[in-house]
mmCIF file of C-alpha atoms in Angstrom:
data_model
loop_
_atom_site.group_PDB
_atom_site.id
_atom_site.type_symbol
_atom_site.label_atom_id
_atom_site.label_comp_id
_atom_site.label_asym_id
_atom_site.label_seq_id
_atom_site.Cartn_x
_atom_site.Cartn_y
_atom_site.Cartn_z
ATOM 1 C CA ARG A 1 -0.001 -0.001 -0.002
ATOM 2 C CA ILE A 2 1.286 3.448 -0.923
ATOM 3 C CA TRP A 3 1.086 5.875 1.955
ATOM 4 C CA ALA A 4 2.197 9.074 0.207
ATOM 5 C CA VAL A 5 3.993 10.556 -2.749
ATOM 6 C CA THR A 6 6.079 13.651 -3.160
ATOM 7 C CA ILE A 7 5.766 15.900 -6.161
ATOM 8 C CA GLN A 8 9.422 15.834 -7.141
ATOM 9 C CA ASN A 9 12.703 14.963 -5.454
ATOM 10 C CA GLU A 10 14.837 18.006 -4.919
ATOM 11 C CA PRO A 11 12.974 20.272 -7.328
ATOM 12 C CA MET A 12 15.660 22.961 -7.260
ATOM 13 C CA ALA A 13 18.621 20.706 -8.039
ATOM 14 C CA ALA A 14 20.022 20.310 -11.545
ATOM 15 C CA VAL A 15 22.217 17.275 -10.875
ATOM 16 C CA GLY A 16 23.962 14.694 -12.923
ATOM 17 C CA TRP A 17 21.106 12.157 -12.778
ATOM 18 C CA GLU A 18 17.318 12.144 -13.246
ATOM 19 C CA SER A 19 15.921 15.515 -12.199
ATOM 20 C CA CYS A 20 13.363 18.154 -13.054
ATOM 21 C CA LEU A 21 13.433 21.805 -12.034
ATOM 22 C CA TRP A 22 10.331 23.416 -10.569
ATOM 23 C CA SER A 23 9.383 26.692 -9.004
ATOM 24 C CA ALA A 24 7.210 26.864 -5.904
ATOM 25 C CA ASN A 25 4.341 28.326 -7.899
ATOM 26 C CA ASN A 26 4.699 25.654 -10.674
ATOM 27 C CA SER A 27 4.560 23.010 -7.953
ATOM 28 C CA ALA A 28 1.339 24.458 -6.449
ATOM 29 C CA ALA A 29 -0.301 24.739 -9.870
ATOM 30 C CA PHE A 30 0.595 21.091 -10.736
ATOM 31 C CA VAL A 31 -0.976 19.847 -7.533
ATOM 32 C CA ARG A 32 -4.032 22.012 -7.904
ATOM 33 C CA ASP A 33 -4.766 21.250 -11.556
ATOM 34 C CA HIS A 34 -3.428 17.718 -12.074
ATOM 35 C CA LEU A 35 -1.840 15.552 -9.360
ATOM 36 C CA GLY A 36 -4.323 16.395 -6.617
ATOM 37 C CA PRO A 37 -7.552 15.761 -8.534
ATOM 38 C CA VAL A 38 -6.201 12.580 -10.201
ATOM 39 C CA LEU A 39 -4.980 11.031 -7.005
ATOM 40 C CA ALA A 40 -8.184 11.969 -5.144
ATOM 41 C CA ARG A 41 -10.189 10.228 -7.831
ATOM 42 C CA GLU A 42 -8.059 7.210 -8.586
ATOM 43 C CA GLN A 43 -6.093 6.620 -5.344
ATOM 44 C CA PRO A 44 -8.121 8.108 -2.491
ATOM 45 C CA GLY A 45 -6.209 8.050 0.788
ATOM 46 C CA VAL A 46 -2.725 8.482 -0.803
ATOM 47 C CA LEU A 47 -1.178 11.655 0.646
ATOM 48 C CA ILE A 48 0.683 14.327 -1.314
ATOM 49 C CA ILE A 49 3.843 15.794 0.243
ATOM 50 C CA GLY A 50 5.278 18.985 -1.127
ATOM 51 C CA TYR A 51 8.791 20.407 -1.615
ATOM 52 C CA ASP A 52 11.186 17.485 -0.681
ATOM 53 C CA HIS A 53 14.389 19.454 -0.691
ATOM 54 C CA ASN A 54 16.776 21.276 1.772
ATOM 55 C CA LYS A 55 15.367 23.099 4.749
ATOM 56 C CA ASP A 56 16.563 26.610 3.898
ATOM 57 C CA LYS A 57 13.776 27.157 1.283
ATOM 58 C CA VAL A 58 11.035 25.080 2.798
ATOM 59 C CA ALA A 59 9.004 28.014 4.163
ATOM 60 C CA LYS A 60 8.933 29.682 0.740
ATOM 61 C CA TRP A 61 7.616 26.514 -0.919
ATOM 62 C CA ALA A 62 5.144 25.748 1.860
ATOM 63 C CA LYS A 63 3.782 29.312 1.574
ATOM 64 C CA ALA A 64 3.126 28.860 -2.143
ATOM 65 C CA LEU A 65 1.414 25.497 -1.600
ATOM 66 C CA TYR A 66 -0.711 26.564 1.418
ATOM 67 C CA GLU A 67 -1.781 29.996 0.221
ATOM 68 C CA ASP A 68 -3.523 28.459 -2.792
ATOM 69 C CA PRO A 69 -6.635 26.963 -1.193
ATOM 70 C CA LEU A 70 -7.266 24.601 -4.122
ATOM 71 C CA ALA A 71 -3.712 23.264 -3.890
ATOM 72 C CA ALA A 72 -3.631 23.249 -0.107
ATOM 73 C CA GLN A 73 -6.634 20.884 0.161
ATOM 74 C CA TYR A 74 -4.534 18.130 -1.538
ATOM 75 C CA VAL A 75 -1.230 18.706 0.317
ATOM 76 C CA ALA A 76 -0.759 16.970 3.637
ATOM 77 C CA GLY A 77 2.616 18.523 4.395
ATOM 78 C CA VAL A 78 6.137 19.149 3.172
ATOM 79 C CA ALA A 79 9.260 17.049 3.206
ATOM 80 C CA VAL A 80 12.793 18.281 3.908
ATOM 81 C CA HIS A 81 16.347 17.066 3.368
ATOM 82 C CA TRP A 82 19.289 17.592 5.612
ATOM 83 C CA TYR A 83 21.981 18.731 3.206
ATOM 84 C CA GLY A 84 21.588 22.468 3.772
ATOM 85 C CA GLY A 85 22.129 22.351 7.550
ATOM 86 C CA LEU A 86 19.830 22.302 10.567
ATOM 87 C CA LYS A 87 17.921 25.530 9.695
ATOM 88 C CA THR A 88 15.603 25.411 12.681
ATOM 89 C CA GLU A 89 14.172 28.847 11.926
ATOM 90 C CA SER A 90 12.927 27.594 8.549
ATOM 91 C CA LEU A 91 11.157 24.620 10.208
ATOM 92 C CA ASP A 92 9.540 26.879 12.848
ATOM 93 C CA GLU A 93 8.408 29.331 10.160
ATOM 94 C CA THR A 94 6.950 26.500 8.069
ATOM 95 C CA HIS A 95 5.003 25.099 10.954
ATOM 96 C CA ALA A 96 3.628 28.508 11.814
ATOM 97 C CA LEU A 97 2.228 28.840 8.304
ATOM 98 C CA ALA A 98 -0.112 25.868 8.729
ATOM 99 C CA PRO A 99 0.149 24.005 12.095
ATOM 100 C CA GLY A 100 -2.215 21.345 10.766
ATOM 101 C CA LYS A 101 0.211 20.332 8.010
ATOM 102 C CA PHE A 102 3.151 18.110 8.887
ATOM 103 C CA ILE A 103 6.883 18.381 8.255
ATOM 104 C CA LEU A 104 8.649 15.095 7.387
ATOM 105 C CA ALA A 105 12.443 14.711 7.218
ATOM 106 C CA SER A 106 12.560 12.530 4.169
ATOM 107 C CA GLU A 107 16.224 12.184 3.226
ATOM 108 C CA ALA A 108 19.636 12.238 4.940
ATOM 109 C CA CYS A 109 22.843 10.515 3.989
ATOM 110 C CA ASN A 110 26.617 10.922 4.265
ATOM 111 C CA CYS A 111 28.089 10.877 0.851
ATOM 112 C CA GLY A 112 31.650 10.421 -0.423
ATOM 113 C CA GLY A 113 31.717 6.680 -0.065
ATOM 114 C CA VAL A 114 32.071 4.411 2.940
ATOM 115 C CA VAL A 115 34.496 5.394 5.749
ATOM 116 C CA PHE A 116 34.289 2.515 8.226
ATOM 117 C CA GLU A 117 37.695 1.120 7.182
ATOM 118 C CA GLN A 118 39.642 4.409 7.547
ATOM 119 C CA PRO A 119 42.200 4.450 10.356
ATOM 120 C CA ASP A 120 40.823 7.683 11.818
ATOM 121 C CA ALA A 121 37.682 6.523 13.697
ATOM 122 C CA ARG A 122 36.601 10.124 14.257
ATOM 123 C CA ARG A 123 35.105 10.386 10.799
ATOM 124 C CA TRP A 124 33.218 7.192 11.293
ATOM 125 C CA TRP A 125 31.747 8.384 14.555
ATOM 126 C CA ALA A 126 31.202 11.908 13.295
ATOM 127 C CA ARG A 127 28.972 10.715 10.500
ATOM 128 C CA ALA A 128 26.737 8.866 12.961
ATOM 129 C CA GLU A 129 26.691 11.818 15.360
ATOM 130 C CA ASP A 130 25.725 14.231 12.609
ATOM 131 C CA LEU A 131 22.773 12.080 11.668
ATOM 132 C CA ALA A 132 21.663 11.764 15.302
ATOM 133 C CA LEU A 133 21.887 15.537 15.783
ATOM 134 C CA ASP A 134 19.734 16.138 12.743
ATOM 135 C CA ILE A 135 17.113 13.738 14.055
ATOM 136 C CA LEU A 136 17.103 15.444 17.418
ATOM 137 C CA VAL A 137 16.817 18.933 16.063
ATOM 138 C CA ASP A 138 14.181 18.053 13.483
ATOM 139 C CA LEU A 139 11.965 16.421 16.094
ATOM 140 C CA LEU A 140 12.406 19.473 18.349
ATOM 141 C CA HIS A 141 11.217 21.712 15.519
ATOM 142 C CA TRP A 142 7.974 20.113 14.410
ATOM 143 C CA ALA A 143 9.151 17.152 12.247
ATOM 144 C CA VAL A 144 6.824 14.177 12.608
ATOM 145 C CA GLY A 145 9.354 11.621 11.387
ATOM 146 C CA TRP A 146 12.774 11.140 9.936
ATOM 147 C CA THR A 147 13.957 8.900 7.059
ATOM 148 C CA ASP A 148 17.462 7.862 6.046
ATOM 149 C CA TRP A 149 18.221 7.639 2.335
ATOM 150 C CA ASN A 150 20.089 4.316 2.412
ATOM 151 C CA LEU A 151 19.507 1.399 4.769
ATOM 152 C CA ILE A 152 22.153 -0.818 3.164
ATOM 153 C CA LEU A 153 24.914 -0.340 0.585
ATOM 154 C CA ASP A 154 27.889 -2.307 -0.632
ATOM 155 C CA ILE A 155 31.504 -1.734 0.430
ATOM 156 C CA THR A 156 31.996 0.948 -2.260
ATOM 157 C CA GLY A 157 28.884 2.942 -1.277
ATOM 158 C CA GLY A 158 26.827 1.674 -4.189
ATOM 159 C CA PRO A 159 25.396 0.351 -6.372
ATOM 160 C CA ASN A 160 24.524 3.614 -8.042
ATOM 161 C CA HIS A 161 24.178 4.084 -11.769
ATOM 162 C CA ALA A 162 25.362 7.693 -11.548
ATOM 163 C CA HIS A 163 28.381 6.838 -9.353
ATOM 164 C CA ASN A 164 26.930 8.868 -6.477
ATOM 165 C CA LEU A 165 28.566 6.745 -3.815
ATOM 166 C CA CYS A 166 27.383 7.230 -0.250
ATOM 167 C CA ASP A 167 27.333 5.652 3.195
ATOM 168 C CA ALA A 168 24.682 3.578 4.948
ATOM 169 C CA ASN A 169 23.712 2.128 8.306
ATOM 170 C CA ILE A 170 24.559 -1.377 7.063
ATOM 171 C CA ILE A 171 27.418 -2.293 4.697
ATOM 172 C CA ALA A 172 26.938 -5.531 2.738
ATOM 173 C CA ASP A 173 29.920 -7.615 1.708
ATOM 174 C CA PRO A 174 28.401 -10.969 0.604
ATOM 175 C CA PRO A 175 31.755 -12.650 -0.225
ATOM 176 C CA ASN A 176 33.391 -11.178 2.899
ATOM 177 C CA ALA A 177 36.084 -9.713 0.718
ATOM 178 C CA ARG A 178 37.195 -7.288 3.400
ATOM 179 C CA GLY A 179 37.232 -9.782 6.282
ATOM 180 C CA HIS A 180 34.638 -7.973 8.429
ATOM 181 C CA GLY A 181 31.822 -10.439 7.776
ATOM 182 C CA THR A 182 29.001 -10.256 5.291
ATOM 183 C CA LEU A 183 27.227 -7.459 7.097
ATOM 184 C CA THR A 184 28.790 -4.530 8.980
ATOM 185 C CA LEU A 185 26.459 -2.643 11.324
ATOM 186 C CA GLN A 186 27.844 0.874 11.466
ATOM 187 C CA ALA A 187 27.671 3.283 14.381
ATOM 188 C CA SER A 188 24.758 5.085 12.702
ATOM 189 C CA PHE A 189 22.776 1.834 12.838
ATOM 190 C CA TYR A 190 22.902 1.899 16.591
ATOM 191 C CA PHE A 191 22.379 5.626 16.871
ATOM 192 C CA GLN A 192 19.191 5.416 14.832
ATOM 193 C CA GLY A 193 18.191 2.301 16.684
ATOM 194 C CA HIS A 194 17.759 4.355 19.853
ATOM 195 C CA PHE A 195 15.229 6.598 18.074
ATOM 196 C CA SER A 196 13.280 3.829 16.353
ATOM 197 C CA ARG A 197 13.063 1.677 19.505
ATOM 198 C CA PHE A 198 12.158 4.347 21.989
ATOM 199 C CA ILE A 199 10.051 6.733 19.862
ATOM 200 C CA PRO A 200 7.445 4.457 18.279
ATOM 201 C CA PRO A 201 4.933 5.796 15.655
ATOM 202 C CA GLY A 202 2.338 7.990 17.366
ATOM 203 C CA SER A 203 4.633 9.260 20.081
ATOM 204 C CA ILE A 204 3.969 12.783 21.300
ATOM 205 C CA ARG A 205 6.638 15.179 22.647
ATOM 206 C CA THR A 206 5.493 16.827 25.867
ATOM 207 C CA LYS A 207 6.500 20.449 26.398
ATOM 208 C CA LEU A 208 7.612 21.295 29.928
ATOM 209 C CA THR A 209 6.578 24.688 31.316
ATOM 210 C CA PHE A 210 8.782 24.516 34.361
ATOM 211 C CA ASP A 211 12.461 24.020 35.059
ATOM 212 C CA PRO A 212 12.892 20.484 36.458
ATOM 213 C CA GLU A 213 16.448 21.224 37.645
ATOM 214 C CA LEU A 214 16.858 21.610 41.386
ATOM 215 C CA PRO A 215 19.605 23.756 42.890
ATOM 216 C CA PRO A 216 22.608 21.646 43.938
ATOM 217 C CA PRO A 217 22.842 20.730 47.623
ATOM 218 C CA ALA A 218 25.174 22.734 49.773
ATOM 219 C CA ILE A 219 28.682 21.367 50.010
ATOM 220 C CA THR A 220 29.581 20.058 53.431
ATOM 221 C CA ALA A 221 32.830 18.810 55.021
ATOM 222 C CA SER A 222 31.685 15.219 54.393
ATOM 223 C CA ASP A 223 31.818 15.868 50.656
ATOM 224 C CA VAL A 224 35.600 16.275 50.818
ATOM 225 C CA GLN A 225 36.962 12.922 49.626
ATOM 226 C CA ASN A 226 40.254 11.416 50.698
ATOM 227 C CA GLY A 227 42.686 11.529 47.776
ATOM 228 C CA GLN A 228 40.813 13.966 45.528
ATOM 229 C CA SER A 229 42.691 16.690 43.670
ATOM 230 C CA MET A 230 42.459 20.310 44.779
ATOM 231 C CA VAL A 231 41.024 22.865 42.383
ATOM 232 C CA PHE A 232 40.640 26.604 42.088
ATOM 233 C CA ALA A 233 36.995 27.691 42.218
ATOM 234 C CA ALA A 234 34.936 30.795 42.772
ATOM 235 C CA CYS A 235 34.951 31.874 46.439
ATOM 236 C CA ASP A 236 31.478 31.184 47.762
ATOM 237 C CA GLY A 237 32.228 30.248 51.392
ATOM 238 C CA ASN A 238 31.301 26.553 51.030
ATOM 239 C CA ALA A 239 32.722 24.053 53.568
ATOM 240 C CA ALA A 240 35.377 22.817 51.090
ATOM 241 C CA GLN A 241 36.951 26.266 51.105
ATOM 242 C CA ARG A 242 37.475 26.585 54.862
ATOM 243 C CA PHE A 243 40.886 25.710 56.206
ATOM 244 C CA GLU A 244 42.464 25.860 59.664
ATOM 245 C CA THR A 245 46.132 25.692 60.621
ATOM 246 C CA ARG A 246 47.434 22.802 62.703
ATOM 247 C CA GLY A 247 51.077 23.389 63.338
ATOM 248 C CA GLY A 248 52.469 23.514 59.876
ATOM 249 C CA SER A 249 49.453 21.835 58.175
ATOM 250 C CA LEU A 250 46.376 23.223 56.494
ATOM 251 C CA ALA A 251 43.300 21.148 57.367
ATOM 252 C CA VAL A 252 39.782 21.350 55.886
ATOM 253 C CA SER A 253 37.587 22.564 58.763
ATOM 254 C CA GLY A 254 34.960 20.145 59.918
ATOM 255 C CA THR A 255 36.545 16.963 58.571
ATOM 256 C CA ASP A 256 37.604 15.551 61.873
ATOM 257 C CA LEU A 257 34.445 13.524 62.365
ATOM 258 C CA ALA A 258 34.210 12.520 58.702
ATOM 259 C CA TYR A 259 37.763 11.137 58.649
ATOM 260 C CA GLY A 260 39.332 9.823 61.823
ATOM 261 C CA ASP A 261 40.820 6.346 62.058
ATOM 262 C CA GLY A 262 43.185 6.591 64.998
ATOM 263 C CA HIS A 263 46.087 7.526 62.771
ATOM 264 C CA GLY A 264 44.944 10.450 60.693
ATOM 265 C CA VAL A 265 42.228 12.850 61.801
ATOM 266 C CA GLY A 266 40.603 15.107 59.252
ATOM 267 C CA ILE A 267 41.581 16.014 55.750
ATOM 268 C CA CYS A 268 44.680 18.102 55.037
ATOM 269 C CA LEU A 269 46.305 19.748 52.060
ATOM 270 C CA ASP A 270 48.925 17.375 50.746
ATOM 271 C CA ALA A 271 51.875 18.047 48.402
ATOM 272 C CA ASP A 272 51.859 14.408 47.338
ATOM 273 C CA GLY A 273 55.514 13.705 46.676
ATOM 274 C CA GLY A 274 54.725 11.442 43.759
ATOM 275 C CA SER A 275 53.067 14.152 41.632
ATOM 276 C CA GLU A 276 53.066 17.823 41.026
ATOM 277 C CA LYS A 277 49.463 18.346 42.152
ATOM 278 C CA LEU A 278 47.870 19.225 45.473
ATOM 279 C CA HIS A 279 45.509 16.614 46.893
ATOM 280 C CA ALA A 280 43.316 16.291 49.971
ATOM 281 C CA TRP A 281 44.532 13.383 52.125
ATOM 282 C CA LYS A 282 43.927 12.237 55.691
ATOM 283 C CA CYS A 283 45.928 14.403 58.086
ATOM 284 C CA TYR A 284 49.127 12.776 59.410
ATOM 285 C CA SER A 285 51.150 14.845 61.826
ATOM 286 C CA ASN A 286 54.451 13.309 60.757
ATOM 287 C CA SER A 287 53.951 13.608 56.983
ATOM 288 C CA PRO A 288 56.283 16.118 55.270
ATOM 289 C CA ASN A 289 53.812 16.258 52.370
ATOM 290 C CA GLN A 290 51.358 18.036 54.713
ATOM 291 C CA HIS A 291 53.697 20.567 56.299
ATOM 292 C CA PHE A 292 53.924 24.023 54.747
ATOM 293 C CA THR A 293 55.720 27.218 55.648
ATOM 294 C CA PHE A 294 54.933 30.757 54.641
ATOM 295 C CA VAL A 295 58.082 32.463 53.487
ATOM 296 C CA ARG A 296 57.969 36.238 52.833
ATOM 297 C CA VAL A 297 59.162 37.337 49.415
ATOM 298 C CA PRO A 298 61.689 40.106 50.062
ATOM 299 C CA ASN A 299 61.101 43.586 48.685
ATOM 300 C CA ILE A 300 57.592 42.831 47.365
ATOM 301 C CA THR A 301 54.332 44.009 48.863
ATOM 302 C CA THR A 302 50.741 44.339 47.731
ATOM 303 C CA ALA A 303 49.316 47.717 46.571
ATOM 304 C CA ALA A 304 48.129 48.257 50.113
ATOM 305 C CA GLY A 305 51.568 47.537 51.578
ATOM 306 C CA ALA A 306 50.914 44.079 52.883
ATOM 307 C CA PRO A 307 53.668 41.482 52.662
ATOM 308 C CA VAL A 308 53.703 38.813 49.920
ATOM 309 C CA ALA A 309 54.598 35.232 50.763
ATOM 310 C CA GLN A 310 55.343 31.914 49.151
ATOM 311 C CA ILE A 311 53.782 28.724 50.548
ATOM 312 C CA ARG A 312 56.523 26.135 50.586
ATOM 313 C CA SER A 313 56.250 22.420 51.197
ATOM 314 C CA SER A 314 58.456 20.459 53.554
ATOM 315 C CA THR A 315 59.144 17.811 50.960
ATOM 316 C CA THR A 316 62.538 17.097 49.299
ATOM 317 C CA PRO A 317 63.028 18.865 47.048
ATOM 318 C CA VAL A 318 61.129 21.917 48.428
ATOM 319 C CA ARG A 319 58.304 23.037 46.163
ATOM 320 C CA CYS A 320 55.949 26.065 46.252
ATOM 321 C CA ILE A 321 52.182 26.070 45.796
ATOM 322 C CA THR A 322 51.786 27.553 42.298
ATOM 323 C CA ALA A 323 48.626 28.980 40.815
ATOM 324 C CA VAL A 324 49.454 28.138 37.231
ATOM 325 C CA ARG A 325 52.260 26.465 35.346
#
């Protein structure tokens, strides 16, 4: 059973294979005077989909089809291809022209042959990610469905009588000439599988009118983890930014109860002799990694006249806490 037909594939493209150039007004007149009446009479129930080309011009074509009431009665919606970019503003404008007409993403494909054997896996993944992004964005901007151009191709990206070699979700190699098996399921196969499995026909996207995100809980001393790296962050007074001096050590205030095992009590700043980073470790009074001295830098003061100091470790060799390297 035929569900729908489009008027012409890519009506603005003069390419090296079968094609026919149309204008938006020509397309509307053809539907109004010929295709619409004939299909309604001979194939009732078969839908007509207009445009079927890149998204950047879809609003112009939809306007021509929908503003002619005799043509509009036969047109169920418009189809778009992905080759001109995401163009969300064009999709939104098209929907606003006639909210009762649908938008269908009818063609997308990565061309330039098959890339799954190339040593750089980034191109292989990028092709799948680009398709997934197009699906997500189209569905967010009124598309009712999304269709890939090729489900399965051979190892060259064909067959194609015009040598327009492209990529596909499944690559067929019946004689197993490349040693990957007779079928290769590409990354895009699994990407698109997420959509087809979890968004069945008839699904409805629900718009949220509130922000479901909750403010993060306040940081407490118990959030300071033994062995974690120290970082620079905006000063907001949270518990992870409060230190107290213990002899020559700097301890995180409030961690005595969270970390006390009879040997170390609390969490202290640690120079960690095995690395060049500061960490937070259990406080050990005899650990040179946790002993620091403030050494005044001679002949240097702040603009207000206050002294400037280095914070030196007691490790061998002696090192200074450094803001950036």
